[in-house]
Short mmCIF file of C-alpha atoms in Angstrom, two decimals:
data_model
loop_
_atom_site.label_atom_id
_atom_site.label_comp_id
_atom_site.label_asym_id
_atom_site.label_seq_id
_atom_site.Cartn_x
_atom_site.Cartn_y
_atom_site.Cartn_z
CA ARG A 218 128.86 39.77 147.40
CA GLY A 219 127.35 42.68 149.23
CA ALA A 220 126.82 46.42 149.33
CA ILE A 221 126.79 49.35 151.74
CA THR A 222 124.06 51.89 151.02
CA TYR A 223 123.65 55.33 152.60
CA LEU A 224 120.10 56.49 153.37
CA PRO A 225 120.45 60.14 154.50
CA ARG A 226 116.82 60.58 155.54
CA LEU A 227 116.50 57.61 157.90
CA LEU A 228 117.12 57.42 161.63
CA ASN A 229 120.30 55.58 162.60
CA PRO A 230 120.90 53.59 165.84
CA SER A 231 122.50 56.69 167.42
CA GLY A 232 119.24 58.60 166.96
CA THR A 233 120.37 61.04 164.26
CA ALA A 234 119.71 61.29 160.54
CA GLY A 235 121.82 59.22 158.16
CA LEU A 236 121.70 55.40 158.13
CA TYR A 237 124.11 52.98 156.43
CA ILE A 238 122.70 49.57 155.60
CA ILE A 239 124.58 46.38 154.73
CA ASP A 240 123.00 43.75 152.50
CA PHE A 241 124.08 40.79 150.39
CA GLN A 242 122.85 38.91 147.33
CA PRO A 243 119.03 38.55 147.34
CA ASN A 244 119.11 34.78 147.88
CA ASP A 245 122.03 34.67 150.34
CA SER A 246 121.36 33.51 153.88
CA TYR A 247 123.88 34.29 156.61
CA ALA A 248 123.75 33.29 160.28
CA PHE A 249 123.74 35.94 163.00
CA GLU A 250 127.36 35.14 163.90
CA ASP A 251 128.45 35.82 160.30
CA ILE A 252 126.56 39.12 160.15
CA GLN A 253 128.03 40.26 163.47
CA ARG A 254 131.58 39.35 162.38
CA ILE A 255 131.19 41.09 159.00
CA GLN A 256 129.74 44.22 160.56
CA ASN A 257 132.55 44.42 163.14
CA MET A 258 135.16 44.07 160.39
CA LEU A 259 133.50 46.81 158.34
CA ILE A 260 133.34 49.19 161.31
CA GLU A 261 137.03 48.53 161.98
CA LYS A 262 137.90 49.64 158.43
CA MET A 263 135.17 52.31 158.17
CA PRO A 264 134.88 53.99 161.60
CA LEU A 265 132.14 56.34 160.34
CA LEU A 266 129.77 53.33 160.42
CA GLU A 267 129.94 53.19 164.24
CA GLY A 268 126.45 53.80 165.61
CA ARG A 269 125.08 54.49 162.12
CA VAL A 270 124.84 51.04 160.51
CA ALA A 271 122.20 48.31 160.29
CA PHE A 272 121.91 44.92 158.64
CA HIS A 273 119.33 44.84 155.82
CA PRO A 274 118.10 41.25 155.30
CA LEU A 275 116.93 40.60 151.73
CA PRO A 276 114.34 37.88 150.89
CA GLY A 277 116.82 35.00 151.13
CA ASN A 278 117.89 36.02 154.64
CA LEU A 279 114.54 37.06 156.11
CA ALA A 280 113.46 33.64 157.40
CA ARG A 281 116.82 33.07 159.11
CA TYR A 282 116.70 36.56 160.63
CA GLN A 283 113.24 35.85 162.09
CA GLN A 284 114.57 32.62 163.66
CA GLU A 285 117.54 34.43 165.22
CA LYS A 286 115.79 37.70 166.07
CA GLU A 287 116.53 37.37 169.80
CA LYS A 288 120.28 37.12 169.12
CA TYR A 289 120.20 40.43 167.24
CA ALA A 290 118.27 42.06 170.08
CA LYS A 291 120.62 40.78 172.80
CA ALA A 292 123.70 41.90 170.84
CA ASP A 293 122.09 45.29 170.11
CA LEU A 294 122.82 44.74 166.42
CA ALA A 295 120.51 47.04 164.45
CA VAL A 296 118.39 45.63 161.64
CA HIS A 297 116.67 47.62 158.89
CA LEU A 298 113.64 46.03 157.26
CA ASP A 299 111.95 47.32 154.11
CA SER A 300 108.88 48.10 156.22
CA ASP A 301 110.98 50.62 158.19
CA LEU A 302 111.60 52.78 155.12
CA TYR A 303 108.92 55.39 155.85
CA ARG A 304 108.39 54.81 159.57
CA ASN A 305 111.94 55.77 160.58
CA ILE A 306 112.39 58.96 158.57
CA ALA A 307 114.59 61.40 160.52
CA PHE A 308 115.21 64.00 157.81
CA LEU A 309 113.08 65.18 154.94
CA PRO A 310 114.23 67.97 152.59
CA LEU A 311 111.17 69.99 151.57
CA ASN A 312 112.80 72.98 149.85
CA ARG A 313 116.46 72.82 148.86
CA ALA A 314 118.25 76.12 149.30
CA LYS A 315 120.92 77.93 151.32
CA SER A 316 120.41 80.91 153.60
CA TYR A 317 121.96 82.90 156.43
CA GLY A 318 120.37 84.32 159.57
CA ARG A 319 119.96 84.03 163.32
CA LEU A 320 118.91 80.57 164.50
CA ARG A 321 115.92 80.66 166.87
CA ILE A 322 114.21 77.75 168.61
CA MET A 323 110.68 79.17 168.68
CA GLU A 324 108.46 79.14 171.74
CA PRO A 325 104.63 79.35 171.57
CA ASN A 326 103.31 82.78 170.51
CA GLU A 327 106.76 84.09 169.56
CA ARG A 328 106.98 85.94 166.26
CA PRO A 329 110.12 85.65 164.12
CA SER A 330 111.78 88.34 162.03
CA PRO A 331 112.69 88.07 158.32
CA GLN A 332 116.32 87.38 159.32
CA ASP A 333 115.54 84.43 161.63
CA ILE A 334 116.11 80.77 160.78
CA VAL A 335 113.35 79.20 162.85
CA VAL A 336 113.03 75.83 164.56
CA TYR A 337 109.40 74.89 165.22
CA ARG A 338 108.39 71.99 167.46
CA THR A 339 104.93 72.05 165.84
CA LEU A 340 103.73 73.48 162.53
CA PRO A 341 102.74 77.14 163.03
CA ASN A 342 99.26 78.23 161.96
CA GLN A 343 100.77 81.35 160.42
CA MET A 344 104.34 82.10 159.47
CA PRO A 345 105.65 85.50 158.41
CA ARG A 346 108.68 85.82 156.16
CA VAL A 347 111.77 84.14 157.67
CA ALA A 348 115.25 83.19 156.47
CA GLY A 349 114.87 79.41 156.86
CA VAL A 350 112.65 76.76 158.45
CA ILE A 351 113.19 73.57 160.46
CA THR A 352 110.23 71.64 161.88
CA GLU A 353 110.08 68.66 164.21
CA VAL A 354 106.79 67.63 162.61
CA ARG A 355 106.81 66.03 159.18
CA GLN A 356 105.51 68.24 156.40
CA THR A 357 104.14 67.58 152.94
CA PRO A 358 105.30 69.40 149.79
CA LEU A 359 101.98 71.31 149.70
CA SER A 360 101.89 72.28 153.39
CA HIS A 361 101.45 76.00 154.00
CA VAL A 362 104.93 76.18 155.57
CA ASN A 363 106.60 74.66 152.52
CA LEU A 364 104.62 76.73 150.03
CA ARG A 365 105.86 79.82 151.86
CA ALA A 366 109.42 78.48 151.77
CA VAL A 367 109.20 77.82 148.02
CA GLN A 368 107.77 81.29 147.43
CA ASP A 369 110.52 82.96 149.47
CA ARG A 370 113.26 80.63 148.15
CA ILE A 371 114.47 79.63 151.61
CA PRO A 372 115.63 76.23 152.93
CA ASN A 373 113.00 74.10 154.66
CA ALA A 374 113.33 70.63 156.18
CA PHE A 375 111.86 68.23 158.71
CA ILE A 376 114.57 67.23 161.22
CA LYS A 377 113.53 64.80 163.93
CA ASP A 378 113.97 66.22 167.46
CA ALA A 379 115.86 69.21 166.05
CA SER A 380 115.48 71.39 169.16
CA SER A 381 116.97 68.61 171.33
CA GLN A 382 120.08 68.04 169.22
CA ALA A 383 123.18 69.39 170.93
CA GLU A 384 124.72 70.88 167.77
CA ILE A 385 121.53 72.84 167.04
CA ARG A 386 120.92 73.97 170.62
CA ALA A 387 124.51 75.24 170.80
CA LEU A 388 123.77 77.63 167.92
CA ASP A 389 120.42 78.93 169.24
CA GLY A 390 120.45 82.74 169.08
CA LYS A 391 123.60 82.84 166.91
CA LEU A 392 124.24 83.69 163.28
CA VAL A 393 124.40 80.57 161.10
CA GLU A 394 124.59 79.28 157.56
CA TYR A 395 121.77 76.80 156.87
CA GLN A 396 121.63 74.61 153.77
CA VAL A 397 119.24 71.82 152.75
CA THR A 398 120.22 69.33 150.03
CA PRO A 399 118.82 65.93 149.00
CA GLN A 400 121.72 64.28 150.90
CA GLY A 401 121.26 66.13 154.17
CA TYR A 402 121.41 69.48 155.90
CA ARG A 403 124.19 71.71 157.21
CA ILE A 404 124.02 74.24 160.03
CA GLN A 405 127.25 75.98 160.94
CA PRO A 406 128.31 79.30 162.51
CA ALA A 407 128.39 82.34 160.21
CA THR A 408 129.92 85.81 160.54
CA ARG A 409 128.07 89.11 160.42
CA SER A 410 129.79 89.95 157.13
CA GLU A 411 128.55 86.66 155.57
CA VAL A 412 124.99 87.44 156.64
CA ASP A 413 125.19 91.03 155.36
CA ARG A 414 126.63 89.82 152.03
CA HIS A 415 123.74 87.38 151.67
CA LEU A 416 121.16 90.08 152.42
CA ARG A 417 122.72 92.45 149.88
CA LYS A 418 122.30 89.78 147.17
CA LEU A 419 118.59 89.54 147.99
CA ARG A 420 117.92 93.26 147.66
CA PRO A 421 116.85 94.65 144.25
CA LYS A 422 119.66 96.50 142.48
CA LYS A 423 117.39 99.46 141.66
CA PRO A 424 114.69 101.16 143.77
CA GLN A 425 111.17 100.09 142.90
CA SER A 426 107.85 101.83 143.47
CA PRO A 427 104.43 100.59 142.34
CA PRO A 428 102.53 102.78 139.85
CA ARG A 429 99.60 104.63 141.38
CA ASN A 430 96.15 105.04 139.86
CA LEU A 431 94.18 107.68 141.77
CA ALA A 432 91.32 107.79 139.27
CA ILE A 433 89.37 105.05 141.05
CA GLU A 434 87.45 106.59 143.95
CA GLU A 435 84.75 104.02 144.71
CA ILE A 436 84.94 100.61 146.38
CA LYS A 437 84.00 97.94 143.85
CA PRO A 438 81.49 95.19 144.72
CA LEU A 439 82.97 91.75 145.23
CA ASP A 440 81.06 90.26 142.30
#
C-alpha cells in the first residue's frame, strides 16, 4: 500500500543530505496516529531511517494533514511536501568524477594549489586549477566554477554547510579521496601512494612541447 523513496539531494531532519520519504496510495487518507505508528514500526525494522525520514502526504491525505498539522509539529514528526522539493536541497552534483588531493576549507584571499580539494563558503570570483570543488552556495551547470570543473574533469558539488560538518572538518588539511555521483558524495582518507598513483595517471605518457614559429615578428592589430 505504500513506498519508501530515497531522495539523496534533499535535507533530512538531522540536517544532512539524504532524505527518505514514506507515502501511500494517492487517494489514501491516514490519521496522524496511524502515520506515527507506521513510521515507528519502519524505523524499528530499518534503523537507517532514524533522523532521515519524513511522511509525504499525497493528494488524498493533504486535507487531513492540514487539519492535524499541530500534532505533527508537537511530535516532531517530519513532513515532506511537494513544494519542499527544491527549497530543501542539501546536495547537488554538478560534475560527477573522482579525484584525490589535500582537503582545504578555504579562507578569504587564500589561493589553492592544483592538488587541493577546496571547500568554498562562497563562490570564488576566480579559481585556478584544483583537484576538486565543494561549495556551500548552490551553483548552476553553467557557473564559472562548474565550467572549470568540467574542463579539468574534477568532481564538483554543492553541499549544504559543508565546512561545518564534523566529518569534513576532521579531514581539513589531510589527503582524501573525493567522489561525486548522482546518488551522493564520498570523502574519505587517502594515502600518499593513492594520491601519487592518481597524479601519475593524469600526466601525459610522452613529453610534449608546442611547435614554435619565429617568423612572425610584428604584433597584429586586433581587427
